[in-house]
């Protein structure tokens, strides 16, 4: 058994939940959920607990992902993996333990990650000759292997992806958003030319944008990170930035053009068509379980989760309602028929036939779990051969549709259409919310007022790295990105008053 010791100090709190979680458990909105508008942070923890998404691990900063939360991650994995393979990437796996000397080969990389490293110094009761880093990311390990696999231009491009866990010794943690250990995918590619590497970097950030918007119903802004915010060791980093329900920014996925920085550090070379020795040009890109946190915070409401249909473990729940014993058999038979029709159509559907629970309790329970569509079947519905369809994204009677035909073909078509409508409605609502909370600024006073009001600030930017740091010190806001979509005319820099070449986006962020 290996004994791991961390470079940063942390205390194990086995068997105990954090004080915040204990306090949250005693608070009350519906089903013990603090109202979102009252305390967003507590609401988030309450929803994670009540919807049974995750729990705290015995080591401070770790989390246990429960089956419902893990299923959301699996569905996201599936969407990403399909797209990775469609763009020519293959899955591989690299070791979790990395020699410390590997990180030291790329100076900015080790400097960037050093405060977050966990080191193994003892194995099998013996002091190791060299400390092993518990994987914080895999660029160094991948390059060690790429240097052995790439010899000729015929070996390129090399396109791999890894599904793995990562350890970063974070001091301030938040379930899904920032934890000591998390799950992710990390893509790593090697190319013959800088142009091919840049094309790959942009292609993959656009895959992330597509998944965020078309699968998670989260609108994102695609942009380039500043020198301060870019990945340690990258030439430049592209990001997708999403606005959460409290108007903070979430970096939901990144794609890095590594140039030949790591190739030079690891001597990853190839012979080109003219028999000249060249360094490869590389990329890396990743999305993690942080995206699950993004789904919770971008869409949730006072009743709990609101899951986009493509990521919902249960897309449709059927609730049979029979108040009289004489009605029960016919209602259950009809509900089972509805279940069978939707299941055969490939929908993720559940029939809640539990007893000793009222329909109202069931409605609240499945709303908390974020199920996009609920179907109610009662005696009157059986008599009219129809059902009631309720949408999670539209509360109350406004979201209910009565008299929907129970006939399988019509029902399946209708429910499929409702699910698509729910996705579009959620994306539209999140886009409207984001756009209403971005302020265009032309002076530092306007900038500070926007940030103070909890908004994102967008304006011309020609500041230095030091000025960017000053803004963070003054306001707590960071430069999220320079959006790839720029206006036709760029205003002057809001900070210096000088001419600016591009617009930048600032916000407080997770």
One Martini backbone bead per residue (centre of mass of N, CA, C, O) as a GRO file, in nm:
protein
  510
    1UNK     BB    1   0.095   0.037   0.025
    2UNK     BB    2   0.057   0.365  -0.044
    3UNK     BB    3   0.183   0.679   0.070
    4UNK     BB    4   0.029   0.991   0.071
    5UNK     BB    5   0.172   1.319   0.023
    6UNK     BB    6   0.114   1.654   0.048
    7UNK     BB    7   0.216   1.976  -0.030
    8UNK     BB    8  -0.042   2.040   0.095
    9UNK     BB    9  -0.246   2.120   0.353
   10UNK     BB   10  -0.466   1.869   0.502
   11UNK     BB   11  -0.772   1.757   0.656
   12UNK     BB   12  -0.910   1.485   0.779
   13UNK     BB   13  -1.287   1.418   0.790
   14UNK     BB   14  -1.401   1.154   0.891
   15UNK     BB   15  -1.752   1.119   0.875
   16UNK     BB   16  -1.774   1.432   0.796
   17UNK     BB   17  -1.939   1.711   0.745
   18UNK     BB   18  -1.967   2.008   0.669
   19UNK     BB   19  -2.093   2.278   0.817
   20UNK     BB   20  -2.254   2.378   0.574
   21UNK     BB   21  -2.411   2.113   0.529
   22UNK     BB   22  -2.542   2.093   0.805
   23UNK     BB   23  -2.693   2.360   0.788
   24UNK     BB   24  -2.846   2.302   0.524
   25UNK     BB   25  -3.014   2.056   0.634
   26UNK     BB   26  -3.190   2.268   0.829
   27UNK     BB   27  -3.318   2.399   0.593
   28UNK     BB   28  -3.622   2.565   0.444
   29UNK     BB   29  -3.766   2.467   0.173
   30UNK     BB   30  -3.844   2.274  -0.049
   31UNK     BB   31  -3.726   1.994   0.074
   32UNK     BB   32  -3.483   2.166   0.213
   33UNK     BB   33  -3.467   2.430   0.024
   34UNK     BB   34  -3.312   2.702  -0.038
   35UNK     BB   35  -3.368   2.982  -0.168
   36UNK     BB   36  -3.203   3.113  -0.429
   37UNK     BB   37  -3.236   3.428  -0.355
   38UNK     BB   38  -3.119   3.400  -0.060
   39UNK     BB   39  -2.893   3.143  -0.115
   40UNK     BB   40  -2.707   3.013  -0.353
   41UNK     BB   41  -2.499   2.829  -0.212
   42UNK     BB   42  -2.703   2.669  -0.039
   43UNK     BB   43  -2.886   2.577  -0.263
   44UNK     BB   44  -2.677   2.403  -0.408
   45UNK     BB   45  -2.628   2.202  -0.172
   46UNK     BB   46  -2.922   2.115  -0.136
   47UNK     BB   47  -2.968   1.995  -0.419
   48UNK     BB   48  -2.747   1.782  -0.409
   49UNK     BB   49  -2.875   1.635  -0.171
   50UNK     BB   50  -3.185   1.598  -0.255
   51UNK     BB   51  -3.101   1.476  -0.554
   52UNK     BB   52  -2.861   1.279  -0.524
   53UNK     BB   53  -2.560   1.352  -0.652
   54UNK     BB   54  -2.388   1.404  -0.377
   55UNK     BB   55  -2.106   1.372  -0.151
   56UNK     BB   56  -1.898   1.362   0.109
   57UNK     BB   57  -1.588   1.289   0.175
   58UNK     BB   58  -1.349   1.202   0.418
   59UNK     BB   59  -1.180   1.396   0.251
   60UNK     BB   60  -1.100   1.696   0.219
   61UNK     BB   61  -1.247   1.793  -0.101
   62UNK     BB   62  -1.417   1.548  -0.147
   63UNK     BB   63  -1.629   1.331  -0.357
   64UNK     BB   64  -1.939   1.162  -0.396
   65UNK     BB   65  -2.083   1.010  -0.667
   66UNK     BB   66  -2.389   0.951  -0.735
   67UNK     BB   67  -2.583   0.785  -0.953
   68UNK     BB   68  -2.737   1.036  -1.062
   69UNK     BB   69  -2.485   1.210  -1.115
   70UNK     BB   70  -2.331   0.998  -1.292
   71UNK     BB   71  -2.539   0.984  -1.522
   72UNK     BB   72  -2.493   1.264  -1.625
   73UNK     BB   73  -2.196   1.215  -1.695
   74UNK     BB   74  -2.243   0.981  -1.893
   75UNK     BB   75  -2.408   1.146  -2.098
   76UNK     BB   76  -2.184   1.347  -2.154
   77UNK     BB   77  -1.973   1.147  -2.243
   78UNK     BB   78  -2.127   1.035  -2.487
   79UNK     BB   79  -2.138   1.302  -2.646
   80UNK     BB   80  -1.833   1.347  -2.660
   81UNK     BB   81  -1.728   1.074  -2.769
   82UNK     BB   82  -1.873   1.083  -3.039
   83UNK     BB   83  -1.724   1.344  -3.136
   84UNK     BB   84  -1.435   1.248  -3.116
   85UNK     BB   85  -1.461   1.010  -3.317
   86UNK     BB   86  -1.570   1.188  -3.558
   87UNK     BB   87  -1.267   1.349  -3.537
   88UNK     BB   88  -1.041   1.095  -3.499
   89UNK     BB   89  -1.043   0.992  -3.210
   90UNK     BB   90  -0.873   0.809  -2.949
   91UNK     BB   91  -0.867   0.599  -2.685
   92UNK     BB   92  -0.675   0.621  -2.379
   93UNK     BB   93  -0.411   0.536  -2.127
   94UNK     BB   94  -0.253   0.692  -1.847
   95UNK     BB   95  -0.073   0.727  -1.589
   96UNK     BB   96  -0.112   0.860  -1.260
   97UNK     BB   97   0.196   0.842  -1.225
   98UNK     BB   98   0.442   1.111  -1.206
   99UNK     BB   99   0.734   1.219  -1.250
  100UNK     BB  100   0.861   1.508  -1.129
  101UNK     BB  101   1.068   1.563  -1.362
  102UNK     BB  102   0.862   1.612  -1.586
  103UNK     BB  103   0.758   1.892  -1.485
  104UNK     BB  104   1.049   2.034  -1.490
  105UNK     BB  105   1.084   2.058  -1.808
  106UNK     BB  106   0.839   2.271  -1.777
  107UNK     BB  107   0.848   2.558  -1.621
  108UNK     BB  108   0.552   2.682  -1.633
  109UNK     BB  109   0.409   2.421  -1.548
  110UNK     BB  110   0.523   2.379  -1.260
  111UNK     BB  111   0.452   2.661  -1.157
  112UNK     BB  112   0.137   2.640  -1.202
  113UNK     BB  113   0.103   2.347  -1.027
  114UNK     BB  114   0.257   2.328  -0.752
  115UNK     BB  115   0.025   2.411  -0.534
  116UNK     BB  116  -0.157   2.133  -0.638
  117UNK     BB  117   0.021   1.906  -0.552
  118UNK     BB  118   0.047   1.550  -0.526
  119UNK     BB  119   0.263   1.336  -0.334
  120UNK     BB  120   0.464   1.046  -0.366
  121UNK     BB  121   0.717   0.911  -0.122
  122UNK     BB  122   0.576   0.629  -0.047
  123UNK     BB  123   0.644   0.267  -0.107
  124UNK     BB  124   0.629  -0.014   0.056
  125UNK     BB  125   0.786   0.134   0.305
  126UNK     BB  126   0.947   0.314   0.091
  127UNK     BB  127   1.156   0.536  -0.022
  128UNK     BB  128   1.157   0.722  -0.287
  129UNK     BB  129   1.372   0.837  -0.524
  130UNK     BB  130   1.108   0.967  -0.659
  131UNK     BB  131   0.866   1.163  -0.681
  132UNK     BB  132   0.511   1.133  -0.724
  133UNK     BB  133   0.264   1.247  -0.925
  134UNK     BB  134  -0.064   1.313  -0.903
  135UNK     BB  135  -0.256   1.366  -1.149
  136UNK     BB  136  -0.330   1.696  -1.289
  137UNK     BB  137  -0.211   1.622  -1.570
  138UNK     BB  138  -0.073   1.482  -1.904
  139UNK     BB  139   0.145   1.620  -2.084
  140UNK     BB  140   0.408   1.481  -1.986
  141UNK     BB  141   0.334   1.184  -2.026
  142UNK     BB  142   0.251   1.204  -2.322
  143UNK     BB  143   0.528   1.306  -2.428
  144UNK     BB  144   0.692   1.063  -2.350
  145UNK     BB  145   0.531   0.882  -2.556
  146UNK     BB  146   0.536   1.044  -2.821
  147UNK     BB  147   0.850   1.029  -2.853
  148UNK     BB  148   0.818   0.710  -2.924
  149UNK     BB  149   0.584   0.722  -3.158
  150UNK     BB  150   0.737   0.960  -3.308
  151UNK     BB  151   0.923   0.984  -3.635
  152UNK     BB  152   0.714   1.055  -3.863
  153UNK     BB  153   0.487   1.210  -4.068
  154UNK     BB  154   0.318   0.938  -4.076
  155UNK     BB  155   0.237   0.967  -3.752
  156UNK     BB  156   0.066   1.205  -3.858
  157UNK     BB  157  -0.168   1.260  -3.674
  158UNK     BB  158  -0.207   1.253  -3.314
  159UNK     BB  159  -0.523   1.121  -3.168
  160UNK     BB  160  -0.610   1.162  -2.825
  161UNK     BB  161  -0.801   1.023  -2.544
  162UNK     BB  162  -0.886   1.074  -2.189
  163UNK     BB  163  -1.032   0.896  -1.921
  164UNK     BB  164  -1.020   1.056  -1.592
  165UNK     BB  165  -0.849   1.133  -1.307
  166UNK     BB  166  -0.790   1.420  -1.086
  167UNK     BB  167  -0.533   1.599  -0.890
  168UNK     BB  168  -0.606   1.894  -0.682
  169UNK     BB  169  -0.496   2.096  -0.412
  170UNK     BB  170  -0.753   2.236  -0.284
  171UNK     BB  171  -0.877   2.475  -0.053
  172UNK     BB  172  -1.142   2.559  -0.218
  173UNK     BB  173  -1.449   2.394  -0.219
  174UNK     BB  174  -1.695   2.246  -0.466
  175UNK     BB  175  -1.918   2.065  -0.582
  176UNK     BB  176  -1.793   1.990  -0.909
  177UNK     BB  177  -1.633   2.266  -0.942
  178UNK     BB  178  -1.424   2.213  -0.677
  179UNK     BB  179  -1.192   1.947  -0.637
  180UNK     BB  180  -0.942   1.741  -0.551
  181UNK     BB  181  -1.119   1.536  -0.717
  182UNK     BB  182  -1.173   1.456  -1.069
  183UNK     BB  183  -1.351   1.428  -1.367
  184UNK     BB  184  -1.231   1.360  -1.710
  185UNK     BB  185  -1.119   1.489  -2.018
  186UNK     BB  186  -0.815   1.442  -2.228
  187UNK     BB  187  -0.675   1.586  -2.498
  188UNK     BB  188  -0.414   1.467  -2.738
  189UNK     BB  189  -0.201   1.630  -2.983
  190UNK     BB  190  -0.017   1.583  -3.298
  191UNK     BB  191   0.170   1.794  -3.533
  192UNK     BB  192   0.340   1.927  -3.812
  193UNK     BB  193   0.185   2.206  -3.776
  194UNK     BB  194   0.065   2.503  -3.654
  195UNK     BB  195  -0.198   2.509  -3.819
  196UNK     BB  196  -0.310   2.232  -3.729
  197UNK     BB  197  -0.316   2.297  -3.425
  198UNK     BB  198  -0.512   2.537  -3.445
  199UNK     BB  199  -0.745   2.386  -3.576
  200UNK     BB  200  -0.784   2.186  -3.342
  201UNK     BB  201  -0.836   2.386  -3.112
  202UNK     BB  202  -1.095   2.506  -3.245
  203UNK     BB  203  -1.255   2.250  -3.291
  204UNK     BB  204  -1.282   2.168  -2.981
  205UNK     BB  205  -1.421   2.425  -2.874
  206UNK     BB  206  -1.671   2.373  -3.063
  207UNK     BB  207  -1.757   2.110  -2.934
  208UNK     BB  208  -1.818   2.234  -2.659
  209UNK     BB  209  -2.027   2.435  -2.754
  210UNK     BB  210  -2.226   2.228  -2.868
  211UNK     BB  211  -2.275   2.074  -2.603
  212UNK     BB  212  -2.368   2.306  -2.428
  213UNK     BB  213  -2.613   2.391  -2.620
  214UNK     BB  214  -2.733   2.103  -2.744
  215UNK     BB  215  -2.733   1.952  -2.448
  216UNK     BB  216  -2.721   2.166  -2.185
  217UNK     BB  217  -2.850   2.453  -2.248
  218UNK     BB  218  -2.576   2.636  -2.260
  219UNK     BB  219  -2.466   2.937  -2.304
  220UNK     BB  220  -2.170   3.052  -2.483
  221UNK     BB  221  -1.845   3.201  -2.477
  222UNK     BB  222  -1.601   3.231  -2.716
  223UNK     BB  223  -1.244   3.241  -2.628
  224UNK     BB  224  -0.951   3.411  -2.528
  225UNK     BB  225  -0.703   3.401  -2.320
  226UNK     BB  226  -0.498   3.535  -2.122
  227UNK     BB  227  -0.184   3.522  -2.007
  228UNK     BB  228  -0.275   3.471  -1.712
  229UNK     BB  229  -0.520   3.249  -1.783
  230UNK     BB  230  -0.360   3.055  -1.914
  231UNK     BB  231  -0.210   2.773  -1.968
  232UNK     BB  232   0.055   2.604  -1.846
  233UNK     BB  233   0.246   2.607  -2.156
  234UNK     BB  234   0.090   2.784  -2.344
  235UNK     BB  235   0.030   2.992  -2.603
  236UNK     BB  236  -0.292   2.932  -2.608
  237UNK     BB  237  -0.636   2.983  -2.485
  238UNK     BB  238  -0.951   2.835  -2.503
  239UNK     BB  239  -1.300   2.920  -2.421
  240UNK     BB  240  -1.595   2.850  -2.224
  241UNK     BB  241  -1.845   3.084  -2.112
  242UNK     BB  242  -2.066   3.077  -1.829
  243UNK     BB  243  -2.376   3.164  -1.688
  244UNK     BB  244  -2.501   3.177  -1.384
  245UNK     BB  245  -2.761   3.232  -1.159
  246UNK     BB  246  -2.547   3.448  -1.005
  247UNK     BB  247  -2.356   3.565  -1.255
  248UNK     BB  248  -2.135   3.385  -1.268
  249UNK     BB  249  -1.854   3.244  -1.396
  250UNK     BB  250  -1.790   2.951  -1.613
  251UNK     BB  251  -1.543   2.734  -1.689
  252UNK     BB  252  -1.637   2.462  -1.915
  253UNK     BB  253  -1.392   2.479  -2.130
  254UNK     BB  254  -1.072   2.378  -2.286
  255UNK     BB  255  -0.820   2.493  -2.538
  256UNK     BB  256  -0.478   2.411  -2.629
  257UNK     BB  257  -0.196   2.573  -2.759
  258UNK     BB  258   0.141   2.438  -2.731
  259UNK     BB  259   0.300   2.406  -2.958
  260UNK     BB  260   0.662   2.332  -2.888
  261UNK     BB  261   0.720   2.325  -2.579
  262UNK     BB  262   0.700   2.016  -2.505
  263UNK     BB  263   0.868   1.903  -2.737
  264UNK     BB  264   1.138   2.032  -2.639
  265UNK     BB  265   1.137   1.903  -2.351
  266UNK     BB  266   1.094   1.587  -2.496
  267UNK     BB  267   1.189   1.539  -2.789
  268UNK     BB  268   0.943   1.573  -3.007
  269UNK     BB  269   1.012   1.419  -3.312
  270UNK     BB  270   1.042   1.453  -3.680
  271UNK     BB  271   1.037   1.345  -4.012
  272UNK     BB  272   0.999   1.489  -4.293
  273UNK     BB  273   0.965   1.482  -4.638
  274UNK     BB  274   1.281   1.612  -4.635
  275UNK     BB  275   1.437   1.492  -4.379
  276UNK     BB  276   1.359   1.683  -4.147
  277UNK     BB  277   1.393   1.791  -3.827
  278UNK     BB  278   1.101   1.814  -3.611
  279UNK     BB  279   0.870   1.961  -3.422
  280UNK     BB  280   0.592   1.927  -3.270
  281UNK     BB  281   0.245   2.018  -3.260
  282UNK     BB  282   0.021   2.100  -2.989
  283UNK     BB  283  -0.261   1.969  -2.795
  284UNK     BB  284  -0.514   2.051  -2.542
  285UNK     BB  285  -0.827   1.916  -2.387
  286UNK     BB  286  -1.115   1.999  -2.156
  287UNK     BB  287  -1.371   1.820  -1.963
  288UNK     BB  288  -1.582   1.814  -1.670
  289UNK     BB  289  -1.774   1.778  -1.378
  290UNK     BB  290  -1.827   2.086  -1.377
  291UNK     BB  291  -2.069   2.071  -1.579
  292UNK     BB  292  -2.273   1.972  -1.372
  293UNK     BB  293  -2.268   2.230  -1.206
  294UNK     BB  294  -2.362   2.410  -1.442
  295UNK     BB  295  -2.645   2.286  -1.474
  296UNK     BB  296  -2.747   2.354  -1.197
  297UNK     BB  297  -2.683   2.677  -1.200
  298UNK     BB  298  -2.829   2.754  -1.479
  299UNK     BB  299  -3.137   2.599  -1.418
  300UNK     BB  300  -3.222   2.618  -1.144
  301UNK     BB  301  -3.463   2.618  -0.870
  302UNK     BB  302  -3.659   2.616  -0.589
  303UNK     BB  303  -3.741   2.302  -0.667
  304UNK     BB  304  -3.452   2.255  -0.814
  305UNK     BB  305  -3.399   2.082  -1.066
  306UNK     BB  306  -3.315   2.144  -1.427
  307UNK     BB  307  -3.313   1.927  -1.687
  308UNK     BB  308  -3.188   1.857  -1.970
  309UNK     BB  309  -3.296   1.605  -2.170
  310UNK     BB  310  -3.005   1.489  -2.263
  311UNK     BB  311  -2.916   1.475  -1.926
  312UNK     BB  312  -3.151   1.300  -1.829
  313UNK     BB  313  -3.198   1.010  -1.671
  314UNK     BB  314  -3.500   1.116  -1.659
  315UNK     BB  315  -3.736   1.230  -1.894
  316UNK     BB  316  -3.985   1.047  -1.788
  317UNK     BB  317  -4.269   1.059  -1.569
  318UNK     BB  318  -4.509   0.834  -1.426
  319UNK     BB  319  -4.830   0.922  -1.267
  320UNK     BB  320  -5.049   0.748  -1.096
  321UNK     BB  321  -5.414   0.818  -1.032
  322UNK     BB  322  -5.588   0.656  -0.748
  323UNK     BB  323  -5.843   0.696  -0.506
  324UNK     BB  324  -5.975   0.428  -0.596
  325UNK     BB  325  -5.975   0.090  -0.600
  326UNK     BB  326  -6.146   0.055  -0.866
  327UNK     BB  327  -5.922   0.223  -1.049
  328UNK     BB  328  -5.636   0.097  -1.033
  329UNK     BB  329  -5.613  -0.116  -1.259
  330UNK     BB  330  -5.669   0.071  -1.504
  331UNK     BB  331  -5.449   0.282  -1.446
  332UNK     BB  332  -5.202   0.088  -1.443
  333UNK     BB  333  -5.240  -0.021  -1.729
  334UNK     BB  334  -5.212   0.251  -1.873
  335UNK     BB  335  -4.934   0.331  -1.756
  336UNK     BB  336  -4.785   0.084  -1.869
  337UNK     BB  337  -4.841   0.148  -2.167
  338UNK     BB  338  -4.691   0.415  -2.170
  339UNK     BB  339  -4.419   0.309  -2.083
  340UNK     BB  340  -4.373   0.107  -2.316
  341UNK     BB  341  -4.385   0.310  -2.551
  342UNK     BB  342  -4.146   0.494  -2.455
  343UNK     BB  343  -3.931   0.275  -2.423
  344UNK     BB  344  -3.938   0.169  -2.722
  345UNK     BB  345  -3.850   0.471  -2.824
  346UNK     BB  346  -3.588   0.541  -2.619
  347UNK     BB  347  -3.676   0.649  -2.357
  348UNK     BB  348  -3.628   0.786  -2.035
  349UNK     BB  349  -3.830   0.597  -1.816
  350UNK     BB  350  -4.071   0.629  -1.536
  351UNK     BB  351  -4.263   0.437  -1.295
  352UNK     BB  352  -4.462   0.562  -1.025
  353UNK     BB  353  -4.588   0.294  -0.805
  354UNK     BB  354  -4.584   0.399  -0.536
  355UNK     BB  355  -4.687   0.378  -0.212
  356UNK     BB  356  -4.783   0.599   0.042
  357UNK     BB  357  -4.795   0.832  -0.185
  358UNK     BB  358  -4.862   1.120  -0.302
  359UNK     BB  359  -4.886   1.297  -0.584
  360UNK     BB  360  -4.757   1.556  -0.466
  361UNK     BB  361  -4.498   1.423  -0.368
  362UNK     BB  362  -4.409   1.320  -0.646
  363UNK     BB  363  -4.391   1.585  -0.789
  364UNK     BB  364  -4.172   1.709  -0.605
  365UNK     BB  365  -3.959   1.491  -0.638
  366UNK     BB  366  -3.926   1.516  -0.960
  367UNK     BB  367  -3.859   1.814  -0.956
  368UNK     BB  368  -3.599   1.792  -0.792
  369UNK     BB  369  -3.472   1.591  -1.022
  370UNK     BB  370  -3.548   1.739  -1.313
  371UNK     BB  371  -3.772   1.626  -1.476
  372UNK     BB  372  -3.899   1.737  -1.775
  373UNK     BB  373  -4.141   1.507  -1.777
  374UNK     BB  374  -4.489   1.465  -1.690
  375UNK     BB  375  -4.721   1.191  -1.644
  376UNK     BB  376  -5.073   1.176  -1.609
  377UNK     BB  377  -5.291   0.906  -1.465
  378UNK     BB  378  -5.638   0.882  -1.464
  379UNK     BB  379  -5.964   0.797  -1.483
  380UNK     BB  380  -6.037   1.017  -1.697
  381UNK     BB  381  -5.808   0.940  -1.891
  382UNK     BB  382  -5.897   0.653  -1.945
  383UNK     BB  383  -6.179   0.727  -2.058
  384UNK     BB  384  -6.028   0.927  -2.291
  385UNK     BB  385  -5.751   0.821  -2.388
  386UNK     BB  386  -5.556   1.001  -2.197
  387UNK     BB  387  -5.322   1.265  -2.098
  388UNK     BB  388  -5.099   1.438  -1.882
  389UNK     BB  389  -4.868   1.708  -1.961
  390UNK     BB  390  -4.568   1.808  -1.785
  391UNK     BB  391  -4.350   2.079  -1.734
  392UNK     BB  392  -4.062   2.179  -1.569
  393UNK     BB  393  -4.012   2.476  -1.708
  394UNK     BB  394  -4.335   2.509  -1.644
  395UNK     BB  395  -4.513   2.613  -1.401
  396UNK     BB  396  -4.795   2.476  -1.344
  397UNK     BB  397  -5.064   2.505  -1.556
  398UNK     BB  398  -4.897   2.625  -1.796
  399UNK     BB  399  -4.735   2.327  -1.816
  400UNK     BB  400  -5.011   2.199  -1.899
  401UNK     BB  401  -5.151   1.911  -2.085
  402UNK     BB  402  -5.454   1.816  -2.205
  403UNK     BB  403  -5.560   1.542  -2.393
  404UNK     BB  404  -5.340   1.342  -2.461
  405UNK     BB  405  -5.294   1.092  -2.654
  406UNK     BB  406  -5.241   0.738  -2.581
  407UNK     BB  407  -5.155   0.663  -2.841
  408UNK     BB  408  -4.847   0.571  -2.910
  409UNK     BB  409  -4.764   0.735  -3.162
  410UNK     BB  410  -4.873   1.010  -3.062
  411UNK     BB  411  -4.729   1.020  -2.789
  412UNK     BB  412  -4.436   1.001  -2.879
  413UNK     BB  413  -4.438   1.248  -3.062
  414UNK     BB  414  -4.521   1.451  -2.844
  415UNK     BB  415  -4.296   1.404  -2.629
  416UNK     BB  416  -4.057   1.457  -2.813
  417UNK     BB  417  -4.142   1.751  -2.873
  418UNK     BB  418  -4.135   1.851  -2.579
  419UNK     BB  419  -3.838   1.797  -2.521
  420UNK     BB  420  -3.732   1.992  -2.737
  421UNK     BB  421  -3.879   2.241  -2.622
  422UNK     BB  422  -3.737   2.243  -2.351
  423UNK     BB  423  -3.456   2.290  -2.452
  424UNK     BB  424  -3.510   2.556  -2.606
  425UNK     BB  425  -3.625   2.712  -2.362
  426UNK     BB  426  -3.372   2.693  -2.181
  427UNK     BB  427  -3.173   2.831  -2.374
  428UNK     BB  428  -3.332   3.094  -2.408
  429UNK     BB  429  -3.341   3.177  -2.108
  430UNK     BB  430  -3.030   3.177  -2.061
  431UNK     BB  431  -2.964   3.385  -2.280
  432UNK     BB  432  -3.133   3.620  -2.173
  433UNK     BB  433  -2.999   3.637  -1.897
  434UNK     BB  434  -2.715   3.694  -1.997
  435UNK     BB  435  -2.764   3.946  -2.183
  436UNK     BB  436  -2.891   4.119  -1.940
  437UNK     BB  437  -2.585   4.072  -1.776
  438UNK     BB  438  -2.437   4.256  -1.995
  439UNK     BB  439  -2.203   4.523  -1.987
  440UNK     BB  440  -2.126   4.806  -2.157
  441UNK     BB  441  -1.800   4.965  -2.148
  442UNK     BB  442  -1.589   5.291  -2.133
  443UNK     BB  443  -1.514   5.281  -1.822
  444UNK     BB  444  -1.409   5.222  -1.503
  445UNK     BB  445  -1.665   5.312  -1.362
  446UNK     BB  446  -1.858   5.135  -1.526
  447UNK     BB  447  -1.723   4.874  -1.456
  448UNK     BB  448  -1.759   4.881  -1.144
  449UNK     BB  449  -2.069   4.901  -1.152
  450UNK     BB  450  -2.121   4.631  -1.292
  451UNK     BB  451  -1.980   4.447  -1.085
  452UNK     BB  452  -2.140   4.544  -0.837
  453UNK     BB  453  -2.418   4.439  -0.986
  454UNK     BB  454  -2.323   4.138  -1.103
  455UNK     BB  455  -2.198   4.178  -1.375
  456UNK     BB  456  -2.085   4.180  -1.684
  457UNK     BB  457  -1.795   4.311  -1.859
  458UNK     BB  458  -1.775   4.501  -2.172
  459UNK     BB  459  -1.464   4.597  -2.346
  460UNK     BB  460  -1.215   4.764  -2.431
  461UNK     BB  461  -0.866   4.622  -2.469
  462UNK     BB  462  -0.508   4.739  -2.361
  463UNK     BB  463  -0.390   4.600  -2.130
  464UNK     BB  464  -0.194   4.482  -1.892
  465UNK     BB  465  -0.109   4.248  -1.671
  466UNK     BB  466  -0.103   4.447  -1.430
  467UNK     BB  467  -0.386   4.570  -1.483
  468UNK     BB  468  -0.540   4.306  -1.454
  469UNK     BB  469  -0.458   4.263  -1.156
  470UNK     BB  470  -0.580   4.526  -1.049
  471UNK     BB  471  -0.875   4.462  -1.113
  472UNK     BB  472  -0.891   4.217  -0.926
  473UNK     BB  473  -0.822   4.375  -0.667
  474UNK     BB  474  -1.053   4.589  -0.685
  475UNK     BB  475  -1.318   4.370  -0.782
  476UNK     BB  476  -1.277   4.039  -0.846
  477UNK     BB  477  -1.231   4.048  -1.144
  478UNK     BB  478  -1.192   3.862  -1.447
  479UNK     BB  479  -1.052   3.767  -1.742
  480UNK     BB  480  -1.222   3.556  -1.942
  481UNK     BB  481  -1.221   3.695  -2.245
  482UNK     BB  482  -1.170   3.708  -2.599
  483UNK     BB  483  -1.387   3.715  -2.816
  484UNK     BB  484  -1.423   3.586  -3.132
  485UNK     BB  485  -1.664   3.773  -3.139
  486UNK     BB  486  -1.639   4.080  -3.292
  487UNK     BB  487  -1.681   4.389  -3.338
  488UNK     BB  488  -1.648   4.610  -3.596
  489UNK     BB  489  -1.614   4.821  -3.351
  490UNK     BB  490  -1.365   4.924  -3.131
  491UNK     BB  491  -1.336   5.049  -2.845
  492UNK     BB  492  -1.189   5.192  -2.615
  493UNK     BB  493  -1.015   5.158  -2.343
  494UNK     BB  494  -1.158   5.155  -2.028
  495UNK     BB  495  -0.877   5.195  -1.865
  496UNK     BB  496  -0.678   5.389  -2.059
  497UNK     BB  497  -0.814   5.523  -2.339
  498UNK     BB  498  -0.699   5.365  -2.555
  499UNK     BB  499  -0.638   5.186  -2.811
  500UNK     BB  500  -0.822   4.901  -2.939
  501UNK     BB  501  -0.838   4.563  -3.082
  502UNK     BB  502  -1.029   4.449  -2.842
  503UNK     BB  503  -1.267   4.272  -2.675
  504UNK     BB  504  -1.355   4.222  -2.329
  505UNK     BB  505  -1.429   3.985  -2.057
  506UNK     BB  506  -1.571   4.041  -1.734
  507UNK     BB  507  -1.573   3.854  -1.411
  508UNK     BB  508  -1.702   3.679  -1.178
  509UNK     BB  509  -1.578   3.356  -1.052
  510UNK     BB  510  -1.522   2.998  -1.016
   0.00000   0.00000   0.00000
